[in-house]
Amino acid sequence: MGIIKKVFKTAVLGGAGSAAGFAFWTRNCYAYQRRYLAKKYQNTTTTAHQLWTPTELKNSSYDVGTQITDHFEVVSKTPSSIVVRCGDSPLITGVRDSDGLFEMGVDVKREEGVAEFKLKSVLYKGSGKADSKPMPDHIEFLHRLYTKLWMETAMSNVVR
């Protein structure tokens, strides 16, 4: 199946994962973070309902409310994008000191035979007055590199 057919089927027709069909959470880049979070937070009580295994992550439809590795929660889903809240455990539902949103999307241009994948990241201080950036410069830089790598490795799910 070519990239356009696969992306169109996944993103536009609402296949498994919709816009997340190219599976950010199933590739090698996220595997390290997933294993770290699993060691630290996965348990049989408070996080048992969350997605942890590669199979769960690959097969999820990522509906609103889906919680991922005690670090993300789907807060919005359309046929072409998914927005997740990040920055702390989704078990903390109120205002958080460290908070953020990721939007993963795809714009399928059938006439041109291309698909444009998008990743937007907004990190912010949710509580109190922000007297500085939400994270130090070196962490912000590493975060930018990591999200680019995350996107590139996820793309391997849909390229020919």
PDB file of C-alpha atoms in Angstrom:
ATOM      1  CA  MET A   1       0.000   0.000   0.000  1.00  0.00           C
ATOM      2  CA  GLY A   2       1.522   3.348  -1.008  1.00  0.00           C
ATOM      3  CA  ILE A   3       1.980   6.223   1.390  1.00  0.00           C
ATOM      4  CA  ILE A   4      -1.020   8.189   0.123  1.00  0.00           C
ATOM      5  CA  LYS A   5      -3.407   5.227   0.267  1.00  0.00           C
ATOM      6  CA  LYS A   6      -2.214   4.272   3.737  1.00  0.00           C
ATOM      7  CA  VAL A   7      -2.309   7.827   5.082  1.00  0.00           C
ATOM      8  CA  PHE A   8      -5.653   8.521   3.431  1.00  0.00           C
ATOM      9  CA  LYS A   9      -7.146   5.336   4.862  1.00  0.00           C
ATOM     10  CA  THR A  10      -5.708   6.056   8.299  1.00  0.00           C
ATOM     11  CA  ALA A  11      -6.096   9.804   8.632  1.00  0.00           C
ATOM     12  CA  VAL A  12      -9.085  10.659   6.499  1.00  0.00           C
ATOM     13  CA  LEU A  13     -11.196   7.547   6.781  1.00  0.00           C
ATOM     14  CA  GLY A  14     -10.537   7.257  10.519  1.00  0.00           C
ATOM     15  CA  GLY A  15      -8.516   4.073  10.640  1.00  0.00           C
ATOM     16  CA  ALA A  16      -6.839   2.915  13.824  1.00  0.00           C
ATOM     17  CA  GLY A  17      -5.244   5.898  15.470  1.00  0.00           C
ATOM     18  CA  SER A  18      -6.625   8.413  12.968  1.00  0.00           C
ATOM     19  CA  ALA A  19      -3.939  11.087  12.616  1.00  0.00           C
ATOM     20  CA  ALA A  20      -1.788   9.066  15.002  1.00  0.00           C
ATOM     21  CA  GLY A  21      -1.882   6.190  12.531  1.00  0.00           C
ATOM     22  CA  PHE A  22       1.759   6.816  11.805  1.00  0.00           C
ATOM     23  CA  ALA A  23       2.192   5.844  15.452  1.00  0.00           C
ATOM     24  CA  PHE A  24       4.398   8.226  17.348  1.00  0.00           C
ATOM     25  CA  TRP A  25       4.426   5.899  20.305  1.00  0.00           C
ATOM     26  CA  THR A  26       5.338   2.644  18.565  1.00  0.00           C
ATOM     27  CA  ARG A  27       8.722   3.402  17.057  1.00  0.00           C
ATOM     28  CA  ASN A  28      12.195   3.074  18.555  1.00  0.00           C
ATOM     29  CA  CYS A  29      12.506   6.714  19.521  1.00  0.00           C
ATOM     30  CA  TYR A  30       9.672   6.500  22.040  1.00  0.00           C
ATOM     31  CA  ALA A  31      10.631   2.984  23.181  1.00  0.00           C
ATOM     32  CA  TYR A  32      13.328   4.338  25.510  1.00  0.00           C
ATOM     33  CA  GLN A  33      11.031   6.890  27.119  1.00  0.00           C
ATOM     34  CA  ARG A  34       8.239   4.303  27.345  1.00  0.00           C
ATOM     35  CA  ARG A  35      10.513   1.847  29.161  1.00  0.00           C
ATOM     36  CA  TYR A  36      11.737   4.564  31.537  1.00  0.00           C
ATOM     37  CA  LEU A  37       8.179   5.675  32.337  1.00  0.00           C
ATOM     38  CA  ALA A  38       7.052   2.052  32.758  1.00  0.00           C
ATOM     39  CA  LYS A  39       9.819   1.365  35.283  1.00  0.00           C
ATOM     40  CA  LYS A  40       8.941   4.500  37.182  1.00  0.00           C
ATOM     41  CA  TYR A  41       5.126   4.644  37.004  1.00  0.00           C
ATOM     42  CA  GLN A  42       3.447   1.530  35.577  1.00  0.00           C
ATOM     43  CA  ASN A  43       1.427  -0.401  38.160  1.00  0.00           C
ATOM     44  CA  THR A  44      -1.659  -2.594  38.451  1.00  0.00           C
ATOM     45  CA  THR A  45      -3.824  -0.003  40.183  1.00  0.00           C
ATOM     46  CA  THR A  46      -3.623   3.668  39.176  1.00  0.00           C
ATOM     47  CA  THR A  47      -2.071   3.255  35.708  1.00  0.00           C
ATOM     48  CA  ALA A  48      -3.443  -0.138  34.639  1.00  0.00           C
ATOM     49  CA  HIS A  49      -5.950   1.512  32.252  1.00  0.00           C
ATOM     50  CA  GLN A  50      -3.234   3.391  30.359  1.00  0.00           C
ATOM     51  CA  LEU A  51      -1.491   2.333  27.143  1.00  0.00           C
ATOM     52  CA  TRP A  52       1.904   0.813  27.875  1.00  0.00           C
ATOM     53  CA  THR A  53       2.808  -1.982  25.464  1.00  0.00           C
ATOM     54  CA  PRO A  54       3.805  -1.504  21.825  1.00  0.00           C
ATOM     55  CA  THR A  55       0.723  -3.527  20.820  1.00  0.00           C
ATOM     56  CA  GLU A  56      -1.624  -1.318  22.867  1.00  0.00           C
ATOM     57  CA  LEU A  57       0.027   1.795  21.468  1.00  0.00           C
ATOM     58  CA  LYS A  58      -0.179   0.526  17.888  1.00  0.00           C
ATOM     59  CA  ASN A  59      -3.808  -0.608  18.042  1.00  0.00           C
ATOM     60  CA  SER A  60      -5.357   2.249  20.007  1.00  0.00           C
ATOM     61  CA  SER A  61      -7.860   4.548  18.328  1.00  0.00           C
ATOM     62  CA  TYR A  62      -6.556   7.367  20.568  1.00  0.00           C
ATOM     63  CA  ASP A  63     -10.002   8.608  21.519  1.00  0.00           C
ATOM     64  CA  VAL A  64     -10.313  11.621  23.816  1.00  0.00           C
ATOM     65  CA  GLY A  65      -9.427  10.536  27.345  1.00  0.00           C
ATOM     66  CA  THR A  66      -6.908   7.875  26.281  1.00  0.00           C
ATOM     67  CA  GLN A  67      -3.923   7.986  28.637  1.00  0.00           C
ATOM     68  CA  ILE A  68      -0.474   7.026  27.397  1.00  0.00           C
ATOM     69  CA  THR A  69       2.419   5.848  29.610  1.00  0.00           C
ATOM     70  CA  ASP A  70       1.405   8.086  32.522  1.00  0.00           C
ATOM     71  CA  HIS A  71       2.686  11.099  30.585  1.00  0.00           C
ATOM     72  CA  PHE A  72       0.128  11.948  27.878  1.00  0.00           C
ATOM     73  CA  GLU A  73      -3.655  12.195  27.599  1.00  0.00           C
ATOM     74  CA  VAL A  74      -5.625  12.714  24.395  1.00  0.00           C
ATOM     75  CA  VAL A  75      -7.623  15.936  24.806  1.00  0.00           C
ATOM     76  CA  SER A  76      -8.779  16.448  21.209  1.00  0.00           C
ATOM     77  CA  LYS A  77      -9.126  14.258  18.137  1.00  0.00           C
ATOM     78  CA  THR A  78     -10.223  15.040  14.594  1.00  0.00           C
ATOM     79  CA  PRO A  79      -9.778  12.971  11.431  1.00  0.00           C
ATOM     80  CA  SER A  80      -6.572  14.899  10.712  1.00  0.00           C
ATOM     81  CA  SER A  81      -5.058  15.651  14.133  1.00  0.00           C
ATOM     82  CA  ILE A  82      -4.705  14.539  17.703  1.00  0.00           C
ATOM     83  CA  VAL A  83      -3.822  16.815  20.631  1.00  0.00           C
ATOM     84  CA  VAL A  84      -2.343  15.356  23.803  1.00  0.00           C
ATOM     85  CA  ARG A  85      -1.679  17.027  27.130  1.00  0.00           C
ATOM     86  CA  CYS A  86       1.773  16.358  28.564  1.00  0.00           C
ATOM     87  CA  GLY A  87       4.163  17.631  31.202  1.00  0.00           C
ATOM     88  CA  ASP A  88       3.012  15.519  34.134  1.00  0.00           C
ATOM     89  CA  SER A  89       0.857  12.508  34.902  1.00  0.00           C
ATOM     90  CA  PRO A  90      -2.631  12.539  33.355  1.00  0.00           C
ATOM     91  CA  LEU A  91      -3.800  11.417  36.795  1.00  0.00           C
ATOM     92  CA  ILE A  92      -3.249  15.052  37.825  1.00  0.00           C
ATOM     93  CA  THR A  93      -6.253  16.632  36.149  1.00  0.00           C
ATOM     94  CA  GLY A  94      -6.052  20.162  37.531  1.00  0.00           C
ATOM     95  CA  VAL A  95      -3.542  22.933  37.036  1.00  0.00           C
ATOM     96  CA  ARG A  96       0.038  21.692  36.864  1.00  0.00           C
ATOM     97  CA  ASP A  97       3.274  23.515  37.443  1.00  0.00           C
ATOM     98  CA  SER A  98       4.719  21.948  34.290  1.00  0.00           C
ATOM     99  CA  ASP A  99       2.193  21.533  31.482  1.00  0.00           C
ATOM    100  CA  GLY A 100       2.102  21.239  27.732  1.00  0.00           C
ATOM    101  CA  LEU A 101       0.249  20.281  24.585  1.00  0.00           C
ATOM    102  CA  PHE A 102       1.385  18.314  21.532  1.00  0.00           C
ATOM    103  CA  GLU A 103      -0.582  18.348  18.303  1.00  0.00           C
ATOM    104  CA  MET A 104       0.197  15.637  15.772  1.00  0.00           C
ATOM    105  CA  GLY A 105      -1.464  16.018  12.409  1.00  0.00           C
ATOM    106  CA  VAL A 106      -1.460  15.131   8.766  1.00  0.00           C
ATOM    107  CA  ASP A 107      -2.656  17.089   5.749  1.00  0.00           C
ATOM    108  CA  VAL A 108      -3.296  14.696   2.863  1.00  0.00           C
ATOM    109  CA  LYS A 109      -3.023  16.403  -0.532  1.00  0.00           C
ATOM    110  CA  ARG A 110      -4.367  13.677  -2.800  1.00  0.00           C
ATOM    111  CA  GLU A 111      -4.189  15.747  -5.979  1.00  0.00           C
ATOM    112  CA  GLU A 112      -0.479  16.347  -5.397  1.00  0.00           C
ATOM    113  CA  GLY A 113       0.203  12.812  -4.171  1.00  0.00           C
ATOM    114  CA  VAL A 114       1.734  14.000  -0.901  1.00  0.00           C
ATOM    115  CA  ALA A 115       0.978  14.049   2.788  1.00  0.00           C
ATOM    116  CA  GLU A 116       2.302  16.760   5.090  1.00  0.00           C
ATOM    117  CA  PHE A 117       2.893  15.644   8.664  1.00  0.00           C
ATOM    118  CA  LYS A 118       2.893  18.208  11.449  1.00  0.00           C
ATOM    119  CA  LEU A 119       3.970  18.307  15.064  1.00  0.00           C
ATOM    120  CA  LYS A 120       3.334  21.308  17.285  1.00  0.00           C
ATOM    121  CA  SER A 121       4.556  21.531  20.848  1.00  0.00           C
ATOM    122  CA  VAL A 122       3.644  24.119  23.476  1.00  0.00           C
ATOM    123  CA  LEU A 123       5.122  23.874  26.952  1.00  0.00           C
ATOM    124  CA  TYR A 124       4.126  26.252  29.722  1.00  0.00           C
ATOM    125  CA  LYS A 125       4.026  26.858  33.451  1.00  0.00           C
ATOM    126  CA  GLY A 126       0.446  26.184  34.496  1.00  0.00           C
ATOM    127  CA  SER A 127       0.550  27.494  38.049  1.00  0.00           C
ATOM    128  CA  GLY A 128       1.680  30.784  39.468  1.00  0.00           C
ATOM    129  CA  LYS A 129       3.372  33.588  37.625  1.00  0.00           C
ATOM    130  CA  ALA A 130       5.896  32.579  35.003  1.00  0.00           C
ATOM    131  CA  ASP A 131       9.078  34.492  35.784  1.00  0.00           C
ATOM    132  CA  SER A 132      11.115  32.426  33.352  1.00  0.00           C
ATOM    133  CA  LYS A 133      10.820  29.940  30.519  1.00  0.00           C
ATOM    134  CA  PRO A 134       9.049  26.681  31.376  1.00  0.00           C
ATOM    135  CA  MET A 135      12.370  24.822  31.126  1.00  0.00           C
ATOM    136  CA  PRO A 136      16.071  25.732  30.985  1.00  0.00           C
ATOM    137  CA  ASP A 137      17.589  26.487  27.557  1.00  0.00           C
ATOM    138  CA  HIS A 138      19.527  23.210  27.328  1.00  0.00           C
ATOM    139  CA  ILE A 139      16.414  21.151  28.160  1.00  0.00           C
ATOM    140  CA  GLU A 140      14.353  23.141  25.649  1.00  0.00           C
ATOM    141  CA  PHE A 141      17.004  22.491  22.982  1.00  0.00           C
ATOM    142  CA  LEU A 142      17.093  18.759  23.766  1.00  0.00           C
ATOM    143  CA  HIS A 143      13.291  18.651  23.758  1.00  0.00           C
ATOM    144  CA  ARG A 144      13.217  20.223  20.278  1.00  0.00           C
ATOM    145  CA  LEU A 145      15.720  17.663  18.989  1.00  0.00           C
ATOM    146  CA  TYR A 146      13.819  14.805  20.597  1.00  0.00           C
ATOM    147  CA  THR A 147      10.476  15.820  19.090  1.00  0.00           C
ATOM    148  CA  LYS A 148      12.063  16.046  15.629  1.00  0.00           C
ATOM    149  CA  LEU A 149      13.555  12.587  16.066  1.00  0.00           C
ATOM    150  CA  TRP A 150      10.197  11.353  17.375  1.00  0.00           C
ATOM    151  CA  MET A 151       8.483  12.628  14.204  1.00  0.00           C
ATOM    152  CA  GLU A 152      11.124  11.191  11.878  1.00  0.00           C
ATOM    153  CA  THR A 153      10.974   7.730  13.428  1.00  0.00           C
ATOM    154  CA  ALA A 154       7.167   7.776  13.402  1.00  0.00           C
ATOM    155  CA  MET A 155       7.252   8.551   9.689  1.00  0.00           C
ATOM    156  CA  SER A 156       8.801   5.155   9.037  1.00  0.00           C
ATOM    157  CA  ASN A 157       5.325   3.702   9.653  1.00  0.00           C
ATOM    158  CA  VAL A 158       3.966   5.272   6.481  1.00  0.00           C
ATOM    159  CA  VAL A 159       6.771   5.679   3.982  1.00  0.00           C
ATOM    160  CA  ARG A 160       7.099   3.168   1.165  1.00  0.00           C
TER     161      ARG A 160
END
